[in-house]
Structures are given as structure tokens and as C-alpha cells.
Amino acid sequence: MRDYIIRPAGQDDLGGARAVMLDTVYRDFGTGYVPRWHADIVDPEAAYLVPDRHTLLVVAGPDGEIVGTGALDSRGPAHPPNPPELAARYPSGHTAQLRRIYVRPAHRRHGLARRMVAELLAFAGADGGYRSVYLHTDPAVPGAEPFWRSLGKVVLDERDTPGGGQRIIHFEIPLGH
């Protein structure tokens, strides 16, 4: 664990961060790049480095390679595609949304995602303007559902809705976690 460094991303980290994100959406999600869902991956600078209330963390491995990412922004879940009750419960500007919590497979099971989430929650708490922390996850990704259940509470599991929705799970993470 001491060989890993978690830090706010800088300009020199963006290529490595983008590679981790793209590899994850292709390998773990099986969707590949979908512009309406993944525009922040193409331009992480505009999405996370420029806005004051947003941030992007990277994990540098023992050799300095970027092996993980974690982001936070002030955009709540949009409707559509998310259910309207979620958009109302987690409005943009007042909601810190966790995004792109990804670790390359060879570097998982070292507590890196948990450490990134802790740092992102500290960032949200220091902001002072966020009332809640929201995220959604795809339960088909190995380990994702139990990880997020260990940190927060399920506010909607779309698999339990008529038709199954997008088949994702929506969570709220305590801001003071």
C-alpha cells in the first residue's frame, strides 16, 4: 500500500487517467465509449480540473504509472436516463456525485478505491455546499455492489423496478463517512 500514491490529478496525469477510464468502460462495463455517458473521459480537464467544486484523483503505482482514478462533481443524476425521483432528491449544485472510481485489475484489493472515496468525501465536506453524496454502479461489475454497500445505503435498485430500468443501483454515501 505504501508504494501507491493518491493525489489530485495534474495535466501530466490526464493521459494515464483517460486510459484507466477507457479500459474500464470497455473491459468491465462492456459498453465501450458512449459519448452521452462518457464525455468526461474524453475531456477530464474540463469535467474535473477546471470547475472549483470538482476534482479528479489518480493513483500512481509503484512504477509511477496511473493505475486508478476517482472523481467528484456537482452534477446530480439527470432525468432521463435516471428516474425522476432521483433527480429531484439529488439536485445538481447540492449533490456531490462520485464518478469513475476505477482501479486496474492487477492493483485491486489494496484498499485503493476505499482510500480514494475517503479523500473525495473529505473534499466534498470541505466544500461546505454539498448536502449529499450520490453515486450509481453497475452490479455486473465484479466487486462493485458489495464495495458500495459497505460504504453507503441503497436508495434505488433498478433491478427491483418493473422492467428493470437500467439495471443499476443508486447509493447515498454519508457525507461525514
Coordinates of N, CA and C in Angstrom, one line a residue:
M1 N 0.8 -1.2 0.0 CA 0.0 0.0 0.0 C 0.9 1.3 0.0
R2 N 2.0 1.2 0.7 CA 2.8 2.4 0.7 C 3.5 2.7 -0.6
D3 N 3.5 1.8 -1.5 CA 4.0 2.1 -2.8 C 3.1 2.8 -3.8
Y4 N 1.9 3.0 -3.3 CA 0.9 3.7 -4.1 C 0.7 5.2 -3.6
I5 N 0.5 6.1 -4.5 CA 0.3 7.5 -4.1 C -1.0 7.9 -4.7
I6 N -1.9 8.4 -3.9 CA -3.1 9.0 -4.4 C -3.0 10.5 -4.3
R7 N -3.3 11.2 -5.4 CA -3.1 12.6 -5.4 C -4.1 13.3 -6.4
P8 N -4.3 14.6 -6.3 CA -5.1 15.2 -7.3 C -4.4 15.2 -8.6
A9 N -5.2 15.0 -9.7 CA -4.6 14.9 -11.0 C -4.1 16.2 -11.5
G10 N -3.0 16.2 -12.2 CA -2.5 17.3 -12.9 C -2.5 17.1 -14.4
Q11 N -2.1 18.1 -15.1 CA -2.1 18.0 -16.6 C -1.3 16.7 -17.1
D12 N -0.2 16.4 -16.4 CA 0.6 15.3 -16.9 C -0.1 13.9 -16.6
D13 N -1.1 13.9 -15.7 CA -1.8 12.7 -15.4 C -3.0 12.3 -16.3
L14 N -3.4 13.3 -17.1 CA -4.7 13.1 -17.8 C -4.7 12.0 -18.8
G15 N -3.6 11.8 -19.5 CA -3.5 10.6 -20.4 C -3.6 9.3 -19.7
G16 N -2.9 9.1 -18.6 CA -3.0 7.9 -17.8 C -4.4 7.7 -17.2
A17 N -5.0 8.8 -16.7 CA -6.3 8.7 -16.2 C -7.3 8.3 -17.2
R18 N -7.2 8.9 -18.4 CA -8.1 8.6 -19.5 C -8.0 7.1 -19.9
A19 N -6.8 6.6 -19.9 CA -6.5 5.2 -20.3 C -7.2 4.3 -19.3
V20 N -7.1 4.6 -18.0 CA -7.7 3.7 -17.0 C -9.2 3.7 -17.2
M21 N -9.8 4.9 -17.4 CA -11.2 5.0 -17.6 C -11.7 4.3 -18.8
L22 N -11.0 4.5 -19.9 CA -11.5 3.9 -21.2 C -11.3 2.3 -21.1
D23 N -10.2 1.9 -20.5 CA -10.0 0.4 -20.3 C -11.2 -0.1 -19.5
T24 N -11.6 0.6 -18.5 CA -12.7 0.1 -17.6 C -14.0 0.0 -18.3
V25 N -14.4 1.1 -19.1 CA -15.7 1.0 -19.7 C -15.7 -0.1 -20.8
Y26 N -14.6 -0.4 -21.4 CA -14.5 -1.4 -22.4 C -14.5 -2.8 -21.7
R27 N -13.6 -3.0 -20.8 CA -13.4 -4.3 -20.1 C -14.5 -4.7 -19.1
D28 N -14.7 -3.8 -18.1 CA -15.6 -4.1 -17.0 C -17.1 -3.9 -17.4
F29 N -17.4 -2.8 -18.1 CA -18.8 -2.5 -18.4 C -19.2 -3.1 -19.7
G30 N -18.3 -3.4 -20.6 CA -18.6 -4.0 -21.9 C -19.4 -3.0 -22.8
T31 N -19.5 -1.8 -22.4 CA -20.2 -0.8 -23.3 C -19.3 -0.1 -24.3
G32 N -18.0 0.0 -23.9 CA -17.2 0.8 -24.7 C -17.5 2.3 -24.4
Y33 N -16.9 3.1 -25.2 CA -17.1 4.6 -25.1 C -18.5 5.0 -25.7
V34 N -19.3 5.6 -24.8 CA -20.6 6.1 -25.2 C -20.7 7.6 -25.0
P35 N -20.6 8.4 -26.0 CA -20.5 9.8 -25.8 C -21.4 10.5 -24.7
R36 N -22.7 10.1 -24.7 CA -23.6 10.7 -23.8 C -23.4 10.3 -22.3
W37 N -22.7 9.2 -22.1 CA -22.3 8.8 -20.8 C -20.9 9.1 -20.4
H38 N -20.0 9.2 -21.3 CA -18.6 9.2 -21.0 C -17.8 10.5 -21.6
A39 N -18.5 11.6 -21.8 CA -17.9 12.8 -22.3 C -16.8 13.2 -21.4
D40 N -16.9 13.0 -20.1 CA -15.9 13.5 -19.1 C -14.6 12.7 -19.3
I41 N -14.7 11.5 -19.8 CA -13.5 10.7 -20.0 C -12.6 11.3 -21.1
V42 N -13.3 11.8 -22.2 CA -12.5 12.4 -23.3 C -11.9 13.7 -22.8
D43 N -12.6 14.5 -22.0 CA -12.0 15.8 -21.6 C -12.1 15.9 -20.0
P44 N -11.3 15.1 -19.3 CA -11.3 15.2 -17.9 C -10.9 16.5 -17.3
E45 N -10.1 17.3 -18.1 CA -9.7 18.6 -17.6 C -10.9 19.5 -17.5
A46 N -11.7 19.6 -18.5 CA -12.9 20.4 -18.4 C -13.9 19.9 -17.4
A47 N -14.0 18.6 -17.3 CA -15.0 18.0 -16.4 C -14.6 18.1 -14.9
Y48 N -13.3 17.9 -14.6 CA -12.9 17.8 -13.2 C -11.8 18.8 -12.7
L49 N -11.0 19.3 -13.6 CA -9.9 20.1 -13.1 C -10.2 21.6 -13.1
V50 N -11.1 22.0 -14.1 CA -11.4 23.4 -14.2 C -12.4 23.9 -13.2
P51 N -13.6 23.2 -13.0 CA -14.6 23.7 -12.0 C -14.0 23.6 -10.6
D52 N -14.3 24.6 -9.8 CA -13.8 24.7 -8.5 C -14.3 23.6 -7.6
R53 N -15.5 23.2 -7.8 CA -16.1 22.2 -6.9 C -16.0 20.8 -7.3
H54 N -15.2 20.5 -8.3 CA -15.0 19.2 -8.9 C -13.5 18.8 -8.7
T55 N -13.3 17.5 -8.7 CA -11.9 17.1 -8.5 C -11.7 15.7 -9.2
L56 N -10.5 15.4 -9.6 CA -10.1 14.1 -10.1 C -8.9 13.7 -9.4
L57 N -9.0 12.5 -8.8 CA -7.8 11.9 -8.1 C -7.2 10.8 -9.0
V58 N -5.9 10.6 -8.9 CA -5.3 9.5 -9.6 C -4.5 8.7 -8.6
V59 N -4.3 7.4 -8.9 CA -3.5 6.5 -8.1 C -2.3 6.2 -9.0
A60 N -1.1 6.6 -8.4 CA 0.2 6.2 -9.1 C 0.7 5.0 -8.5
G61 N 1.0 4.0 -9.3 CA 1.5 2.7 -8.8 C 3.0 2.8 -8.5
P62 N 3.6 1.7 -8.0 CA 5.0 1.7 -7.7 C 5.9 2.2 -8.7
D63 N 5.6 2.0 -10.0 CA 6.4 2.5 -11.1 C 6.0 3.9 -11.6
G64 N 5.1 4.5 -11.0 CA 4.6 5.8 -11.4 C 3.4 5.8 -12.4
E65 N 3.1 4.6 -12.9 CA 2.0 4.5 -13.9 C 0.7 4.8 -13.2
I66 N -0.2 5.5 -13.8 CA -1.6 5.7 -13.3 C -2.3 4.4 -13.3
V67 N -2.8 3.9 -12.2 CA -3.5 2.7 -12.1 C -4.9 2.8 -11.5
G68 N -5.3 4.0 -11.2 CA -6.6 4.2 -10.6 C -7.1 5.6 -10.8
T69 N -8.4 5.8 -10.7 CA -9.0 7.2 -10.8 C -10.2 7.2 -9.9
G70 N -10.5 8.4 -9.4 CA -11.7 8.7 -8.7 C -12.0 10.2 -8.9
A71 N -13.3 10.4 -9.1 CA -13.7 11.8 -9.4 C -14.9 12.2 -8.6
L72 N -15.1 13.5 -8.5 CA -16.3 14.0 -7.8 C -16.7 15.3 -8.6
D73 N -18.0 15.4 -8.8 CA -18.5 16.6 -9.4 C -19.8 17.0 -8.8
S74 N -20.3 18.2 -9.2 CA -21.5 18.8 -8.5 C -22.8 18.5 -9.3
R75 N -22.8 17.6 -10.2 CA -23.9 17.3 -11.1 C -24.7 16.1 -10.5
G76 N -25.9 16.3 -10.1 CA -26.8 15.2 -9.7 C -27.2 14.3 -10.8
P77 N -27.8 13.2 -10.5 CA -28.3 12.3 -11.6 C -29.3 13.0 -12.4
A78 N -29.1 12.9 -13.7 CA -30.0 13.6 -14.7 C -31.2 12.6 -15.0
H79 N -32.3 13.3 -15.2 CA -33.5 12.5 -15.7 C -33.8 13.1 -17.1
P80 N -34.0 12.3 -18.1 CA -33.6 10.9 -18.2 C -32.1 10.8 -18.3
P81 N -31.4 9.7 -18.1 CA -32.0 8.4 -18.1 C -32.4 7.9 -16.7
N82 N -32.0 8.6 -15.7 CA -32.3 8.2 -14.3 C -33.8 8.5 -14.0
P83 N -34.3 7.8 -13.0 CA -35.7 8.0 -12.6 C -35.9 9.5 -12.1
P84 N -37.0 10.1 -12.3 CA -37.2 11.5 -11.9 C -37.1 11.7 -10.4
E85 N -37.5 10.7 -9.6 CA -37.4 10.9 -8.2 C -35.9 11.1 -7.7
L86 N -35.0 10.4 -8.4 CA -33.6 10.6 -8.1 C -33.1 12.0 -8.4
A87 N -33.5 12.5 -9.6 CA -33.1 13.8 -10.0 C -33.6 14.9 -9.0
A88 N -34.8 14.7 -8.5 CA -35.4 15.6 -7.5 C -34.7 15.5 -6.2
R89 N -34.4 14.3 -5.8 CA -33.8 14.1 -4.4 C -32.3 14.5 -4.4
Y90 N -31.6 14.4 -5.5 CA -30.2 14.8 -5.6 C -29.9 15.9 -6.6
P91 N -30.3 17.1 -6.3 CA -30.2 18.2 -7.3 C -28.8 18.6 -7.6
S92 N -28.5 19.0 -8.8 CA -27.2 19.5 -9.2 C -26.9 20.7 -8.3
G93 N -25.6 20.9 -8.0 CA -25.2 22.0 -7.2 C -25.2 21.7 -5.7
H94 N -26.1 20.8 -5.2 CA -26.2 20.5 -3.8 C -25.7 19.0 -3.6
T95 N -25.5 18.3 -4.7 CA -25.1 16.9 -4.6 C -23.7 16.7 -5.1
A96 N -22.9 16.0 -4.3 CA -21.6 15.6 -4.8 C -21.8 14.2 -5.4
Q97 N -21.5 14.1 -6.6 CA -21.6 12.8 -7.3 C -20.2 12.1 -7.4
L98 N -20.1 10.9 -6.9 CA -18.8 10.2 -7.1 C -18.9 9.5 -8.5
R99 N -17.7 9.6 -9.2 CA -17.7 9.1 -10.5 C -16.3 8.5 -10.7
R100 N -16.3 7.6 -11.7 CA -15.0 7.0 -12.2 C -14.1 6.5 -11.1
I101 N -14.7 5.8 -10.1 CA -13.8 5.1 -9.1 C -13.4 3.8 -9.7
Y102 N -12.2 3.8 -10.4 CA -11.7 2.7 -11.1 C -10.3 2.4 -10.7
V103 N -10.0 1.1 -10.6 CA -8.6 0.6 -10.3 C -8.4 -0.5 -11.2
R104 N -7.2 -0.5 -11.9 CA -6.8 -1.6 -12.8 C -6.8 -2.9 -12.0
P105 N -7.3 -4.0 -12.7 CA -7.4 -5.3 -12.0 C -6.2 -5.7 -11.3
A106 N -5.0 -5.5 -11.8 CA -3.8 -6.0 -11.1 C -3.5 -5.3 -9.8
H107 N -4.2 -4.2 -9.6 CA -3.9 -3.3 -8.4 C -5.1 -3.3 -7.5
R108 N -6.1 -4.1 -7.7 CA -7.2 -4.1 -6.8 C -6.9 -4.9 -5.6
R109 N -7.8 -4.8 -4.6 CA -7.7 -5.5 -3.3 C -6.6 -5.0 -2.4
H110 N -6.2 -3.7 -2.6 CA -5.2 -3.0 -1.8 C -5.8 -1.8 -1.0
G111 N -7.1 -1.7 -1.1 CA -7.8 -0.6 -0.4 C -7.7 0.8 -1.1
L112 N -7.3 0.7 -2.4 CA -7.1 2.0 -3.1 C -8.5 2.7 -3.3
A113 N -9.5 2.0 -3.8 CA -10.8 2.6 -4.0 C -11.3 3.2 -2.7
R114 N -11.2 2.5 -1.6 CA -11.7 3.0 -0.3 C -11.0 4.2 0.1
R115 N -9.7 4.3 -0.1 CA -8.9 5.5 0.2 C -9.3 6.7 -0.7
M116 N -9.5 6.4 -2.0 CA -9.9 7.5 -2.9 C -11.3 8.0 -2.4
V117 N -12.2 7.1 -2.1 CA -13.5 7.6 -1.6 C -13.4 8.4 -0.4
A118 N -12.6 8.0 0.6 CA -12.4 8.8 1.8 C -11.9 10.2 1.4
E119 N -10.9 10.3 0.5 CA -10.4 11.6 0.1 C -11.4 12.5 -0.6
L120 N -12.2 11.8 -1.4 CA -13.3 12.5 -2.1 C -14.4 13.0 -1.2
L121 N -14.7 12.2 -0.2 CA -15.7 12.7 0.8 C -15.1 13.8 1.6
A122 N -13.8 13.8 1.9 CA -13.2 14.9 2.7 C -13.3 16.2 1.8
F123 N -13.0 16.1 0.5 CA -13.1 17.2 -0.4 C -14.6 17.7 -0.4
A124 N -15.6 16.9 -0.5 CA -17.0 17.3 -0.5 C -17.3 18.0 0.8
G125 N -16.8 17.4 1.9 CA -17.1 18.1 3.2 C -16.5 19.4 3.3
A126 N -15.3 19.6 2.8 CA -14.6 20.9 2.9 C -15.2 21.9 2.1
D127 N -15.9 21.5 1.0 CA -16.6 22.4 0.1 C -17.7 23.2 0.9
G128 N -18.4 22.5 1.7 CA -19.4 23.2 2.5 C -20.8 23.4 1.9
G129 N -20.8 23.2 0.6 CA -22.1 23.4 -0.1 C -22.9 22.2 -0.5
Y130 N -22.3 21.0 -0.3 CA -22.9 19.8 -0.6 C -23.8 19.3 0.5
R131 N -25.0 18.9 0.2 CA -25.9 18.3 1.2 C -25.9 16.8 1.2
S132 N -25.5 16.2 0.1 CA -25.5 14.7 0.0 C -24.4 14.3 -1.0
V133 N -24.1 13.0 -0.9 CA -23.2 12.3 -1.8 C -23.9 11.2 -2.5
Y134 N -23.9 11.1 -3.8 CA -24.6 10.2 -4.6 C -23.7 9.4 -5.5
L135 N -24.0 8.2 -5.9 CA -23.4 7.5 -6.9 C -24.3 6.4 -7.4
H136 N -24.0 5.9 -8.6 CA -24.6 4.7 -9.1 C -23.6 3.7 -9.6
T137 N -23.9 2.5 -9.6 CA -23.0 1.5 -10.0 C -23.7 0.4 -10.8
D138 N -22.9 -0.3 -11.6 CA -23.4 -1.5 -12.3 C -23.1 -2.7 -11.5
P139 N -24.1 -3.4 -11.0 CA -23.9 -4.6 -10.2 C -23.2 -5.7 -11.0
A140 N -23.1 -5.7 -12.3 CA -22.5 -6.7 -13.1 C -21.0 -6.6 -13.0
V141 N -20.5 -5.5 -12.5 CA -19.0 -5.3 -12.4 C -18.6 -6.1 -11.1
P142 N -17.6 -7.0 -11.3 CA -17.2 -7.8 -10.1 C -16.8 -6.9 -8.9
G143 N -17.4 -7.2 -7.8 CA -17.0 -6.5 -6.5 C -17.6 -5.1 -6.3
A144 N -18.3 -4.5 -7.3 CA -18.8 -3.2 -7.2 C -19.9 -3.1 -6.2
E145 N -20.9 -4.0 -6.3 CA -22.1 -3.9 -5.4 C -21.7 -4.1 -3.9
P146 N -20.9 -5.1 -3.6 CA -20.6 -5.3 -2.1 C -19.7 -4.1 -1.6
F147 N -18.8 -3.6 -2.5 CA -18.0 -2.5 -2.1 C -18.9 -1.3 -1.7
W148 N -19.8 -0.9 -2.6 CA -20.6 0.3 -2.3 C -21.6 0.1 -1.2
R149 N -22.1 -1.2 -1.1 CA -23.0 -1.5 0.1 C -22.2 -1.3 1.4
S150 N -20.9 -1.5 1.4 CA -20.1 -1.4 2.6 C -19.9 0.1 3.0
L151 N -20.2 1.0 2.1 CA -19.9 2.4 2.3 C -21.2 3.3 2.4
G152 N -22.3 2.8 1.9 CA -23.5 3.6 1.8 C -24.7 2.8 1.9
K153 N -25.8 3.5 1.6 CA -27.1 2.8 1.6 C -27.7 2.9 0.2
V154 N -28.4 1.8 -0.2 CA -29.1 1.8 -1.5 C -30.3 2.7 -1.4
V155 N -30.5 3.6 -2.3 CA -31.7 4.4 -2.4 C -32.6 3.9 -3.5
L156 N -32.1 3.2 -4.5 CA -32.9 2.6 -5.5 C -32.1 1.5 -6.2
D157 N -32.7 0.3 -6.3 CA -32.1 -0.8 -7.1 C -33.0 -1.0 -8.2
E158 N -32.6 -0.6 -9.4 CA -33.4 -0.6 -10.6 C -33.8 -2.0 -11.0
R159 N -33.0 -3.0 -10.5 CA -33.4 -4.4 -10.9 C -34.7 -4.8 -10.2
D160 N -35.1 -4.0 -9.2 CA -36.4 -4.3 -8.5 C -37.5 -3.5 -9.0
T161 N -37.3 -2.7 -10.0 CA -38.4 -1.9 -10.6 C -39.0 -2.7 -11.8
P162 N -40.3 -2.4 -12.1 CA -40.9 -3.0 -13.3 C -40.0 -2.8 -14.6
G163 N -39.6 -3.8 -15.2 CA -38.8 -3.7 -16.4 C -37.3 -3.6 -16.2
G164 N -36.9 -3.5 -14.9 CA -35.5 -3.5 -14.5 C -34.8 -2.2 -14.8
G165 N -35.4 -1.2 -15.4 CA -34.8 0.1 -15.6 C -33.4 -0.1 -16.4
Q166 N -32.4 0.6 -15.9 CA -31.1 0.4 -16.5 C -30.3 -0.7 -15.8
R167 N -30.9 -1.3 -14.8 CA -30.3 -2.4 -14.1 C -29.1 -1.9 -13.2
I168 N -29.1 -0.7 -12.8 CA -28.1 -0.2 -11.9 C -28.6 0.1 -10.5
I169 N -27.7 0.3 -9.6 CA -28.0 0.5 -8.2 C -27.6 1.9 -7.9
H170 N -28.4 2.7 -7.2 CA -28.2 4.0 -6.8 C -27.9 4.1 -5.3
F171 N -26.9 4.8 -4.9 CA -26.5 4.8 -3.5 C -26.3 6.2 -3.0
E172 N -26.5 6.4 -1.7 CA -26.1 7.6 -1.0 C -25.1 7.2 0.0
I173 N -24.0 8.0 0.0 CA -22.9 7.8 0.9 C -22.9 8.9 2.0
P174 N -22.9 8.6 3.3 CA -22.9 9.6 4.3 C -21.8 10.6 4.0
L175 N -22.1 11.9 4.1 CA -21.1 12.9 3.8 C -20.0 12.9 4.9
G176 N -20.3 12.5 6.1 CA -19.3 12.5 7.1 C -18.7 11.2 7.3
H177 N -18.8 10.3 6.3 CA -18.3 8.9 6.4 C -16.8 8.9 6.6

